XYZ file of C-alpha atoms in Angstrom:
685
model
C -8.135 -32.938 -2.424
C -4.322 -31.385 -2.910
C -2.328 -31.787 0.273
C -0.104 -28.763 1.133
C 3.645 -29.965 1.480
C 4.293 -26.862 4.119
C 2.079 -28.415 7.239
C 5.414 -30.277 8.897
C 7.763 -27.218 8.454
C 4.875 -24.935 10.266
C 4.604 -27.017 13.381
C 6.636 -25.275 15.401
C 3.891 -22.176 15.274
C 0.900 -24.578 15.553
C 2.279 -26.790 18.395
C 3.043 -23.047 20.559
C -0.139 -21.867 19.247
C -2.246 -24.942 20.389
C -0.623 -24.744 23.841
C -1.770 -20.871 24.519
C -5.350 -21.381 22.643
C -5.771 -24.527 25.410
C -5.921 -22.488 28.332
C -9.298 -21.007 26.966
C -11.038 -22.791 29.972
C -9.296 -20.154 31.932
C -11.664 -17.428 30.000
C -14.675 -18.328 31.023
C -16.578 -15.850 33.636
C -13.667 -14.065 34.039
C -13.390 -10.262 34.139
C -12.431 -8.392 31.435
C -8.850 -7.516 32.903
C -7.989 -10.818 33.303
C -9.540 -12.114 29.906
C -7.050 -9.433 28.691
C -4.081 -10.899 30.529
C -5.006 -14.235 29.272
C -5.057 -13.578 25.818
C -2.174 -11.029 25.996
C 0.053 -13.363 23.758
C -3.162 -14.403 21.383
C -3.829 -11.443 19.932
C -0.486 -10.236 19.094
C -0.005 -13.352 16.765
C -1.436 -12.271 13.689
C -1.963 -14.170 10.240
C -1.360 -12.727 6.365
C -2.579 -13.748 3.248
C -1.497 -12.062 0.168
C -2.880 -12.456 -3.981
C 0.312 -11.296 -5.296
C -1.250 -7.535 -6.711
C -1.048 -5.603 -3.719
C -4.253 -7.027 -1.682
C -4.090 -8.632 1.701
C -6.149 -10.539 4.294
C -5.294 -10.811 7.753
C -6.130 -10.551 11.558
C -5.528 -12.275 14.691
C -5.378 -16.149 15.089
C -8.351 -15.477 17.404
C -10.235 -13.567 14.988
C -10.055 -10.526 16.896
C -9.145 -7.379 14.520
C -6.667 -5.547 16.549
C -5.382 -3.022 13.699
C -7.597 -1.233 11.542
C -5.701 -2.934 8.325
C -6.763 -6.603 9.365
C -9.798 -7.715 7.254
C -10.818 -10.449 5.139
C -10.636 -8.700 2.050
C -8.315 -5.230 1.339
C -8.446 -4.845 -2.279
C -5.333 -3.476 -4.223
C -7.788 -1.136 -6.418
C -4.304 -0.169 -8.960
C -2.382 -2.718 -8.454
C -0.196 -2.988 -6.008
C -1.897 0.274 -4.311
C -5.353 2.149 -4.083
C -5.973 -0.257 -1.114
C -9.587 -0.738 0.271
C -10.869 -2.620 3.582
C -14.103 -3.792 1.937
C -14.960 -6.781 4.236
C -13.650 -6.221 7.506
C -14.976 -9.790 8.867
C -17.643 -11.992 9.428
C -19.375 -11.972 12.508
C -19.574 -16.288 13.045
C -22.622 -18.031 15.377
C -23.250 -21.769 15.019
C -26.463 -23.189 15.969
C -27.263 -26.384 17.340
C -30.842 -27.431 18.403
C -31.490 -23.480 18.268
C -28.530 -22.734 20.936
C -26.402 -19.770 19.218
C -22.883 -19.960 19.898
C -20.991 -17.063 18.924
C -17.488 -17.951 17.251
C -16.184 -14.017 16.631
C -14.484 -11.846 19.179
C -14.419 -7.926 18.839
C -12.804 -5.151 21.022
C -15.463 -2.595 22.523
C -15.139 -0.214 24.959
C -14.337 -2.148 28.238
C -15.278 -5.239 26.943
C -14.661 -7.982 24.310
C -17.299 -9.638 22.925
C -18.249 -12.112 21.624
C -15.926 -14.624 23.037
C -15.399 -16.970 20.534
C -11.710 -17.680 21.664
C -13.419 -19.964 24.120
C -15.003 -22.558 21.741
C -11.362 -22.211 19.524
C -9.169 -25.392 19.820
C -6.458 -24.562 17.353
C -4.800 -22.503 14.336
C -2.267 -23.597 12.021
C -1.066 -22.678 8.869
C -1.681 -25.256 6.129
C -0.694 -23.482 4.165
C -2.977 -20.962 4.970
C -4.919 -20.021 7.901
C -6.884 -22.543 9.393
C -9.033 -22.522 12.828
C -10.704 -25.074 14.685
C -13.529 -25.013 17.043
C -15.490 -27.361 19.028
C -18.553 -26.646 20.837
C -20.947 -29.450 22.356
C -18.932 -32.196 20.994
C -19.157 -30.664 17.379
C -15.966 -30.207 15.801
C -15.566 -27.185 13.266
C -13.060 -25.992 10.909
C -12.707 -22.603 9.125
C -10.231 -22.086 6.304
C -9.129 -18.240 4.802
C -7.047 -18.082 1.662
C -6.459 -15.560 -1.186
C -6.897 -15.854 -4.712
C -3.676 -15.125 -6.943
C -3.970 -12.256 -9.431
C -7.617 -11.190 -8.010
C -8.978 -9.367 -5.352
C -10.932 -12.201 -3.776
C -10.716 -14.267 -1.074
C -12.469 -17.515 0.351
C -13.847 -18.479 3.494
C -15.040 -21.885 4.141
C -16.376 -23.714 6.653
C -16.511 -27.747 7.276
C -17.650 -30.067 9.770
C -15.027 -32.561 11.033
C -17.485 -35.065 12.370
C -21.392 -35.704 11.689
C -23.784 -33.177 13.165
C -27.460 -32.857 11.291
C -28.478 -30.311 13.848
C -26.006 -28.174 13.495
C -26.441 -24.324 11.266
C -24.107 -21.903 10.316
C -24.860 -18.037 10.413
C -22.592 -15.775 8.842
C -23.181 -11.711 9.054
C -20.394 -9.852 7.156
C -19.317 -6.343 8.480
C -18.312 -3.929 6.013
C -15.979 -1.367 6.154
C -15.446 0.302 2.448
C -12.695 2.918 3.293
C -9.016 3.411 2.251
C -6.766 1.102 4.395
C -4.969 3.872 6.483
C -8.214 5.204 7.821
C -11.404 4.518 9.820
C -15.444 4.116 8.734
C -17.894 6.103 10.840
C -21.933 5.809 10.607
C -22.773 7.733 8.049
C -26.528 8.396 5.995
C -24.319 8.382 2.454
C -24.162 4.224 2.680
C -26.369 2.652 0.295
C -27.906 -0.081 1.495
C -29.535 -2.089 -1.355
C -28.789 -5.790 -1.489
C -28.985 -7.183 -4.954
C -29.525 -11.098 -4.817
C -29.125 -13.837 -7.583
C -28.509 -17.547 -6.936
C -26.112 -17.809 -5.169
C -24.659 -14.860 -5.548
C -25.261 -10.960 -3.392
C -23.760 -7.825 -4.626
C -23.536 -4.653 -2.624
C -22.605 -1.464 -4.204
C -22.454 1.246 -0.223
C -20.468 4.047 -2.240
C -20.736 4.698 -5.966
C -17.009 5.958 -6.116
C -16.234 2.595 -4.425
C -16.055 -0.845 -5.930
C -18.828 -3.517 -5.706
C -18.572 -6.274 -3.432
C -19.854 -9.483 -4.756
C -20.617 -12.308 -2.404
C -20.601 -15.898 -4.037
C -22.035 -18.360 -1.546
C -23.934 -21.990 -1.029
C -26.351 -20.234 1.761
C -29.866 -21.572 2.075
C -31.197 -18.313 3.594
C -30.478 -14.809 3.266
C -31.543 -12.169 5.802
C -31.147 -8.624 4.153
C -31.851 -6.441 6.949
C -28.818 -4.168 7.116
C -27.461 -2.620 10.591
C -24.512 -0.665 11.804
C -21.953 -2.085 14.500
C -20.634 0.260 16.349
C -17.354 1.442 18.465
C -15.233 -1.167 17.211
C -11.999 -0.446 18.832
C -8.216 -1.430 17.608
C -6.014 -2.165 20.364
C -2.736 -1.684 18.223
C -3.922 1.733 16.498
C -4.475 3.050 20.123
C -1.360 2.114 21.094
C 0.223 3.826 18.208
C -1.107 7.164 18.839
C -3.751 6.638 15.655
C -7.844 6.635 15.268
C -8.576 3.390 16.792
C -12.606 3.652 16.835
C -14.678 2.334 14.088
C -18.199 1.599 12.962
C -18.892 -1.482 10.601
C -22.025 -1.907 8.699
C -23.851 -5.195 8.221
C -25.942 -5.790 5.164
C -27.141 -8.779 5.151
C -26.837 -12.434 6.766
C -26.357 -15.951 5.352
C -27.373 -18.975 6.990
C -26.018 -22.390 6.046
C -26.877 -26.065 6.738
C -23.466 -27.645 6.977
C -24.569 -31.123 5.637
C -21.574 -29.854 3.073
C -18.997 -27.141 3.215
C -20.224 -23.649 3.722
C -18.473 -21.540 1.287
C -18.446 -17.676 0.895
C -16.278 -15.787 -1.604
C -16.074 -12.214 -1.387
C -14.477 -10.469 -4.326
C -14.840 -7.354 -6.411
C -15.853 -9.801 -9.433
C -18.401 -12.041 -9.200
C -18.148 -15.721 -8.869
C -19.634 -18.819 -8.348
C -19.341 -20.691 -5.267
C -18.490 -24.206 -6.590
C -15.219 -22.530 -8.166
C -13.636 -22.335 -4.468
C -12.312 -26.068 -4.705
C -10.932 -25.395 -8.185
C -9.051 -22.141 -6.342
C -8.421 -23.977 -3.345
C -6.292 -26.579 -5.427
C -4.516 -24.057 -7.684
C -3.446 -22.069 -4.255
C -1.903 -25.419 -2.699
C -0.116 -26.342 -5.807
C 1.061 -22.865 -6.268
C 2.427 -22.619 -2.902
C 3.900 -26.000 -3.027
C 6.083 -25.108 -6.120
C 7.851 -22.468 -3.696
C 8.692 -25.177 -0.983
C 12.287 -25.461 -0.421
C 13.826 -28.817 0.562
C 16.518 -27.445 2.761
C 16.708 -29.548 6.366
C 16.710 -25.623 8.062
C 12.950 -25.193 8.886
C 14.433 -21.437 9.302
C 14.752 -21.279 5.694
C 12.127 -23.011 4.677
C 9.971 -20.811 6.252
C 11.510 -17.491 5.045
C 11.802 -19.023 1.478
C 7.870 -19.174 1.601
C 7.029 -16.189 3.568
C 9.457 -14.408 0.563
C 6.558 -15.087 -1.678
C 4.106 -12.272 -0.221
C 5.937 -9.693 -1.221
C 6.497 -10.135 -4.570
C 3.804 -8.435 -6.660
C 2.543 -7.077 -10.081
C 2.841 -3.469 -11.098
C 1.598 -2.211 -15.048
C 3.640 -4.268 -16.964
C 6.151 -5.792 -14.886
C 7.144 -7.241 -11.309
C 7.817 -5.552 -8.124
C 8.068 -5.500 -4.288
C 5.988 -4.413 -1.682
C 8.150 -2.922 0.908
C 5.987 -4.125 4.140
C 2.835 -5.479 5.446
C 0.175 -3.665 6.097
C 0.817 -0.202 4.957
C 3.728 -0.040 2.728
C 3.496 0.206 -0.896
C 6.565 -0.600 -3.208
C 9.515 1.498 -2.462
C 12.967 1.705 -4.738
C 15.476 0.967 -1.845
C 13.481 -1.364 -0.198
C 12.969 -3.196 -3.352
C 16.404 -3.056 -4.448
C 17.859 -4.300 -1.245
C 15.652 -7.160 -1.305
C 15.702 -8.593 -4.758
C 18.158 -10.898 -4.234
C 16.929 -12.813 -1.620
C 13.128 -12.662 -2.201
C 14.278 -13.795 -6.290
C 17.576 -14.830 -7.158
C 18.201 -17.212 -3.869
C 14.549 -18.953 -4.428
C 15.157 -19.404 -7.862
C 13.608 -17.009 -9.532
C 15.619 -15.086 -11.629
C 12.952 -14.414 -14.627
C 11.160 -12.341 -11.897
C 14.152 -10.773 -10.815
C 14.557 -9.229 -14.553
C 11.370 -8.040 -14.680
C 12.045 -6.489 -11.607
C 15.524 -4.330 -12.797
C 13.417 -4.125 -16.335
C 10.707 -2.352 -14.718
C 12.777 0.109 -12.372
C 15.339 0.787 -15.318
C 11.644 2.386 -16.951
C 11.856 4.676 -14.318
C 14.897 6.675 -13.915
C 14.789 9.929 -14.310
C 18.160 12.272 -13.730
C 20.033 9.354 -13.027
C 18.004 8.161 -10.034
C 15.331 5.295 -9.431
C 12.021 6.406 -7.563
C 12.012 5.618 -3.824
C 8.520 5.550 -3.585
C 5.568 5.023 -5.610
C 2.659 7.090 -4.250
C -0.291 4.847 -2.861
C -2.675 6.543 -5.358
C -0.548 6.181 -8.300
C 0.961 9.293 -9.023
C 4.638 10.581 -10.267
C 6.942 8.652 -8.383
C 9.356 10.218 -5.805
C 13.013 10.285 -6.234
C 14.378 11.334 -2.467
C 16.712 9.062 -2.136
C 20.550 8.215 -2.569
C 21.112 5.091 -2.234
C 18.329 2.986 -4.124
C 19.797 3.555 -7.137
C 23.569 2.849 -5.762
C 21.425 -0.949 -4.458
C 20.510 -1.150 -7.939
C 24.216 -1.789 -9.183
C 24.403 -4.550 -6.257
C 20.921 -5.745 -7.382
C 22.494 -6.199 -11.007
C 25.821 -8.159 -9.629
C 23.551 -10.104 -7.855
C 21.802 -11.513 -10.960
C 25.042 -11.697 -12.717
C 25.980 -13.879 -9.832
C 23.070 -16.338 -9.930
C 22.623 -16.232 -14.054
C 25.919 -15.029 -15.413
C 23.203 -13.388 -18.023
C 25.418 -10.406 -19.353
C 23.068 -10.417 -22.880
C 20.275 -9.439 -20.604
C 22.359 -6.839 -18.713
C 23.649 -5.288 -21.696
C 20.324 -5.102 -23.935
C 18.365 -3.942 -21.163
C 20.735 -2.040 -18.600
C 24.004 -1.040 -19.577
C 23.070 2.023 -21.045
C 20.640 3.041 -17.914
C 23.585 2.224 -15.558
C 26.309 4.148 -17.466
C 23.839 7.045 -17.597
C 22.906 7.086 -13.949
C 27.190 7.398 -13.339
C 27.040 10.284 -15.709
C 24.652 12.295 -13.683
C 26.025 11.450 -10.376
C 29.354 12.894 -11.726
C 27.734 16.300 -13.153
C 25.174 16.256 -10.523
C 21.468 15.527 -9.387
C 18.582 16.464 -7.158
C 19.326 17.200 -3.401
C 22.951 18.163 -4.238
C 23.824 14.637 -4.916
C 27.774 14.907 -7.097
C 30.802 13.462 -7.001
C 33.143 15.571 -4.798
C 36.752 16.616 -5.906
C 38.061 13.585 -3.877
C 35.714 10.871 -5.984
C 33.340 10.393 -2.866
C 29.577 10.917 -3.444
C 28.307 13.656 -1.661
C 24.400 13.979 -0.913
C 21.972 16.230 1.046
C 20.368 19.452 1.848
C 18.458 20.856 4.544
C 14.987 19.474 5.145
C 15.293 16.337 3.494
C 16.797 12.907 4.139
C 17.927 10.642 1.598
C 19.545 7.379 2.994
C 17.633 4.529 4.532
C 17.727 6.339 7.941
C 15.148 8.561 6.666
C 12.778 9.438 9.772
C 11.010 12.700 9.394
C 8.108 14.565 11.951
C 7.119 17.542 10.064
C 10.617 19.651 9.619
C 12.354 17.249 11.796
C 14.812 15.183 10.150
C 15.553 13.015 12.725
C 19.162 11.659 11.230
C 19.850 13.857 8.010
C 23.452 12.726 7.442
C 24.227 15.225 5.358
C 27.448 14.955 3.869
C 29.188 11.608 2.795
C 27.510 8.641 4.854
C 29.649 5.410 4.826
C 27.163 3.089 3.484
C 26.794 5.584 0.225
C 30.459 5.626 -0.406
C 30.341 1.788 -0.008
C 27.577 1.818 -2.579
C 29.370 4.254 -5.005
C 32.367 2.223 -4.909
C 30.751 -0.965 -5.656
C 28.964 0.818 -8.286
C 32.103 1.988 -10.230
C 33.319 -1.437 -9.911
C 30.214 -3.270 -11.249
C 30.080 -0.751 -14.403
C 33.932 -1.905 -14.924
C 33.436 -5.072 -14.613
C 30.733 -4.413 -17.252
C 32.339 -2.475 -19.527
C 35.121 -4.913 -19.932
C 32.587 -7.869 -20.522
C 31.004 -5.796 -22.980
C 34.893 -4.345 -24.700
C 33.748 -0.709 -23.670
C 37.790 0.009 -22.947
C 37.054 3.767 -22.564
C 34.547 3.027 -20.487
C 36.867 0.414 -17.909
C 39.556 2.813 -17.862
C 37.428 5.687 -16.167
C 35.240 3.559 -14.219
C 38.983 1.780 -12.637
C 40.494 5.544 -12.260
C 37.132 6.525 -10.635
C 36.768 3.164 -8.249
C 40.743 3.721 -7.080
C 40.600 7.702 -6.386
C 37.268 6.899 -4.385
C 38.705 3.804 -2.176
C 42.150 5.864 -1.369
C 39.916 9.129 0.295
C 37.626 6.656 1.630
C 40.341 4.982 4.205
C 42.091 8.033 4.378
C 38.691 9.764 5.482
C 36.504 7.316 7.281
C 39.008 5.587 9.443
C 38.600 6.203 13.104
C 42.106 5.006 14.147
C 40.889 5.600 17.796
C 37.606 3.664 18.121
C 38.709 1.125 15.357
C 35.883 1.287 13.284
C 34.540 3.341 10.487
C 32.894 7.238 10.968
C 29.216 7.147 10.004
C 29.199 10.371 8.195
C 31.934 12.607 7.000
C 30.833 16.291 5.735
C 34.247 18.448 5.260
C 36.331 18.747 8.635
C 33.028 17.475 10.749
C 32.761 13.706 11.421
C 30.198 11.640 12.951
C 31.612 8.773 15.287
C 28.594 7.633 16.292
C 28.816 3.582 16.506
C 25.641 2.593 13.710
C 25.476 -0.461 11.788
C 25.973 1.287 8.443
C 29.803 0.273 8.565
C 28.686 -2.969 8.089
C 27.702 -2.475 4.633
C 31.027 -1.482 3.688
C 32.625 -4.341 4.375
C 29.961 -6.878 3.208
C 29.220 -5.368 -0.575
C 30.647 -7.564 -3.333
C 33.460 -5.476 -3.836
C 34.805 -3.486 -0.789
C 37.350 -0.698 0.026
C 38.288 -2.440 3.407
C 40.800 -4.680 4.344
C 40.661 -7.986 6.502
C 42.526 -6.062 9.427
C 39.870 -3.577 9.512
C 37.122 -5.681 8.534
C 37.995 -7.378 11.838
C 38.095 -4.829 13.992
C 34.679 -3.133 12.639
C 32.870 -6.454 13.337
C 34.150 -6.520 16.586
C 33.296 -3.097 17.513
C 29.564 -3.553 15.639
C 29.176 -7.378 17.458
C 29.683 -5.758 20.886
C 28.069 -2.520 21.009
C 24.706 -3.480 18.396
C 24.186 -7.137 18.260
C 21.121 -8.551 19.578
C 19.222 -11.581 19.214
C 17.075 -10.014 16.548
C 19.120 -7.759 14.570
C 21.836 -4.953 14.718
C 20.983 -1.863 16.668
C 20.858 1.605 14.606
C 22.925 3.162 17.459
C 25.105 1.899 20.591
C 23.561 1.938 24.029
C 26.115 3.611 25.025
C 25.065 6.867 23.046
C 23.662 9.543 24.834
C 21.036 9.603 21.758
C 20.170 6.060 22.154
C 16.643 5.076 22.824
C 15.565 1.782 23.896
C 11.821 1.372 23.167
C 9.802 1.919 20.011
C 6.781 3.043 21.390
C 4.479 5.921 21.806
C 2.649 8.381 19.287
C 3.968 8.813 15.657
C 6.615 11.735 16.766
C 7.826 9.194 19.561
C 8.154 6.336 17.336
C 9.899 7.978 14.490
C 12.324 9.966 16.722
C 13.557 6.409 17.909
C 13.012 4.793 14.497
C 17.036 5.008 13.753
C 18.497 5.944 17.181
C 18.626 2.420 18.834
C 15.855 0.325 17.235
C 16.700 -3.090 16.138
C 16.598 -3.962 12.348
C 16.741 -7.788 11.554
C 17.691 -6.952 7.469
C 21.007 -5.699 8.815
C 21.973 -9.128 10.015
C 21.796 -10.210 6.117
C 25.164 -7.616 5.607
C 26.345 -8.273 9.123
C 26.511 -12.154 8.263
C 28.018 -11.994 4.751
C 30.848 -9.692 6.331
C 31.575 -12.010 8.848
C 31.963 -14.746 6.525
C 33.941 -12.597 4.230
C 36.384 -11.850 7.326
C 36.342 -14.630 9.350
C 35.905 -17.419 6.828
C 32.693 -19.551 6.226
C 33.474 -21.791 8.421
C 33.331 -19.389 11.128
C 30.231 -17.617 9.475
C 28.723 -20.496 9.528
C 29.539 -21.371 13.172
C 27.925 -17.556 13.874
C 24.935 -17.793 11.570
C 23.947 -21.177 13.038
C 24.022 -19.972 16.822
C 22.340 -16.073 15.692
C 19.409 -18.119 13.568
C 18.890 -20.461 16.653
C 17.693 -17.395 18.431
C 16.119 -15.724 16.161
C 13.723 -18.412 15.054
C 11.120 -18.223 17.793
C 10.548 -14.778 16.316
C 9.004 -17.005 13.384
C 5.952 -17.677 15.752
C 5.726 -14.507 18.297
C 4.070 -12.300 15.780
C 3.013 -12.635 12.202
C 3.320 -16.546 12.068
C 5.766 -17.563 9.492
C 7.114 -13.614 8.585
C 9.576 -11.469 9.976
C 8.722 -7.968 11.866
C 10.106 -4.506 10.414
C 11.991 -3.759 13.227
C 12.276 -4.665 16.906
C 12.931 -2.578 20.372
C 16.838 -1.886 21.335
C 16.407 -2.885 24.889
C 15.570 -6.203 25.633
C 13.459 -8.717 25.278
C 13.373 -6.523 22.188
C 9.686 -6.732 21.170
C 8.997 -6.882 17.923
C 7.256 -3.734 16.346
C 6.400 -2.017 12.959
C 5.131 -3.771 10.087
C 4.455 -7.245 10.701
C 6.190 -8.334 7.397
C 9.174 -7.028 6.092
C 10.399 -7.669 2.677
C 14.202 -7.151 3.260
C 13.930 -8.567 6.782
C 12.682 -11.757 4.723
C 15.277 -11.480 2.163
C 18.339 -10.325 3.719
C 18.201 -13.460 6.261
C 17.428 -15.776 3.801
C 20.223 -14.638 1.514
C 22.340 -14.502 4.180
C 21.208 -18.067 5.615
C 22.152 -19.098 1.586
C 25.273 -17.101 0.984
C 27.154 -18.736 4.488
C 25.398 -21.889 3.161
C 26.607 -21.589 -0.533
C 30.565 -20.710 0.170
C 30.785 -24.372 2.057
C 31.822 -27.570 1.031
C 29.334 -29.935 -0.374
C 29.932 -31.998 2.867
C 29.743 -29.289 4.938
C 26.839 -27.840 3.034
C 24.679 -30.932 4.303
C 25.595 -30.501 7.739
C 24.375 -26.693 7.669
C 22.224 -25.214 9.707
C 20.984 -28.732 11.287
């Protein structure tokens, strides 16, 4: 069997988890309230498996589904979207000499049943989720992984010591619904089970795919029934539908003389393929393992792979798991870290080429709807981040020929549309800066909206949009020079100079020593927000060193936390320190103080540019040392979307966010690459 090289890197997670799971003896016989208290850490630690086309499998380390998004097979039926939760989980029972020991865990009203975590002795990522149990001296191991390019999950059970008197019973629980919703008992479900040698097929609803379950069980019981009133605690906290009924169409019984194997898929398989699938997946993951001395960089590199997926004829980026699709803004921000710092320039080119095909009226789509309809173009910054992504590609590959053949004309067309004006009043103003916005829309990354309430509209001239616009003009000046397009070169240079002069005149808050967040005519927004850091961090910046030092000092004082940058100073009366409650409450806090780790990418880059690589290394090393523990506190090996603004900065939002991972990875490698060879070796140890 192929052995994973990533096991050693993930010991930080394994050690921490084993310590907590070993308190299982304290759970036996305790009342429900006590069980919930002891389990608080365990049921908030999650694992994630992905299949490279938008599908995933996920749950907690003790197998207790706490989200409607948890399940063993969430299939992407229109890759990377059209996601359906087909197989929610398996009810697992070890039978020893006729005695039944249930290994699962479910939340029902007022009770957790069964409590299989009492028998669980460990959890590790090696490289995929592996659970271990011990009952009556019998040690059992379970592993879960997905097959790349397929809506297929492989679940295997293996005895770690001889036990001739043990059988395993598995009863699938199916949902068959959109991953944003829940299932409830209904008469429309087709209970028919089709049996073949080593394969069971069910098709509960005519308009949904079939589920094929390959297995090596010795017995099949086709009696089916509903399990009612599962509760998902996280959804309840989020003010969403949190109760579900699941149907069990059959049960499988295994001898355990060899590995018990289940392959759940939208395609028919033979259970014997599991060995080949497993070895291929381990080898695939090993190709992405880095040799850095730093565990955080290694973990981030491994995490980056889960966001790169296939759409139609090219590659794209899933913005976050469990519920985001591929978005233009997130993809362009995440592209350098996910692909270029990990040595996958071919994927970067595929993504840039694919998005070029969707440019319309000079704009990149911000979102491909989950059902695959017409893209939405409600963004001003996604298109501008595209230029920075192109710049990053050139810095890593120097492949100007690719840009000339595939992107240059599109980039010129984008600039042209911005000059003459496009959607949402996006246009170049008389001062050379970029204006955007109209009532009822939110166009920047601070895009929370509840009904008709745009929380942070930022209409006019947002600071990071001007920085991105100037950067785009300088990128075009560089490209036109390289391609001997002299008229265009002169035009872009003049436009960039005009924008720079206007920016420094309008945006500098001399009294506060930082940049205004938005300028709209005579009105200025002096809120201390992190967007100004982008004006310092980009490849082409309009900010001199003296002002850059002042900006970073203010941001560090007001916004820096051990998990990222706050979106608003705590001294601001609009500041909200906790991201919690119903959707309206959460969206109201989304950019009003909530911490975003992706912003540390621009901040660390700006810090290294402004104070020098040595100072940047020192700062980054200290900050990452604090941040590293997060890789073992939520979705293991991943980085959450957001955190509370107030300490202890609890993780919130998506459990795995593309630009969180990518920007931290890019910043770490940016600082490292700026050092000498000697310092490179010593860095981040």
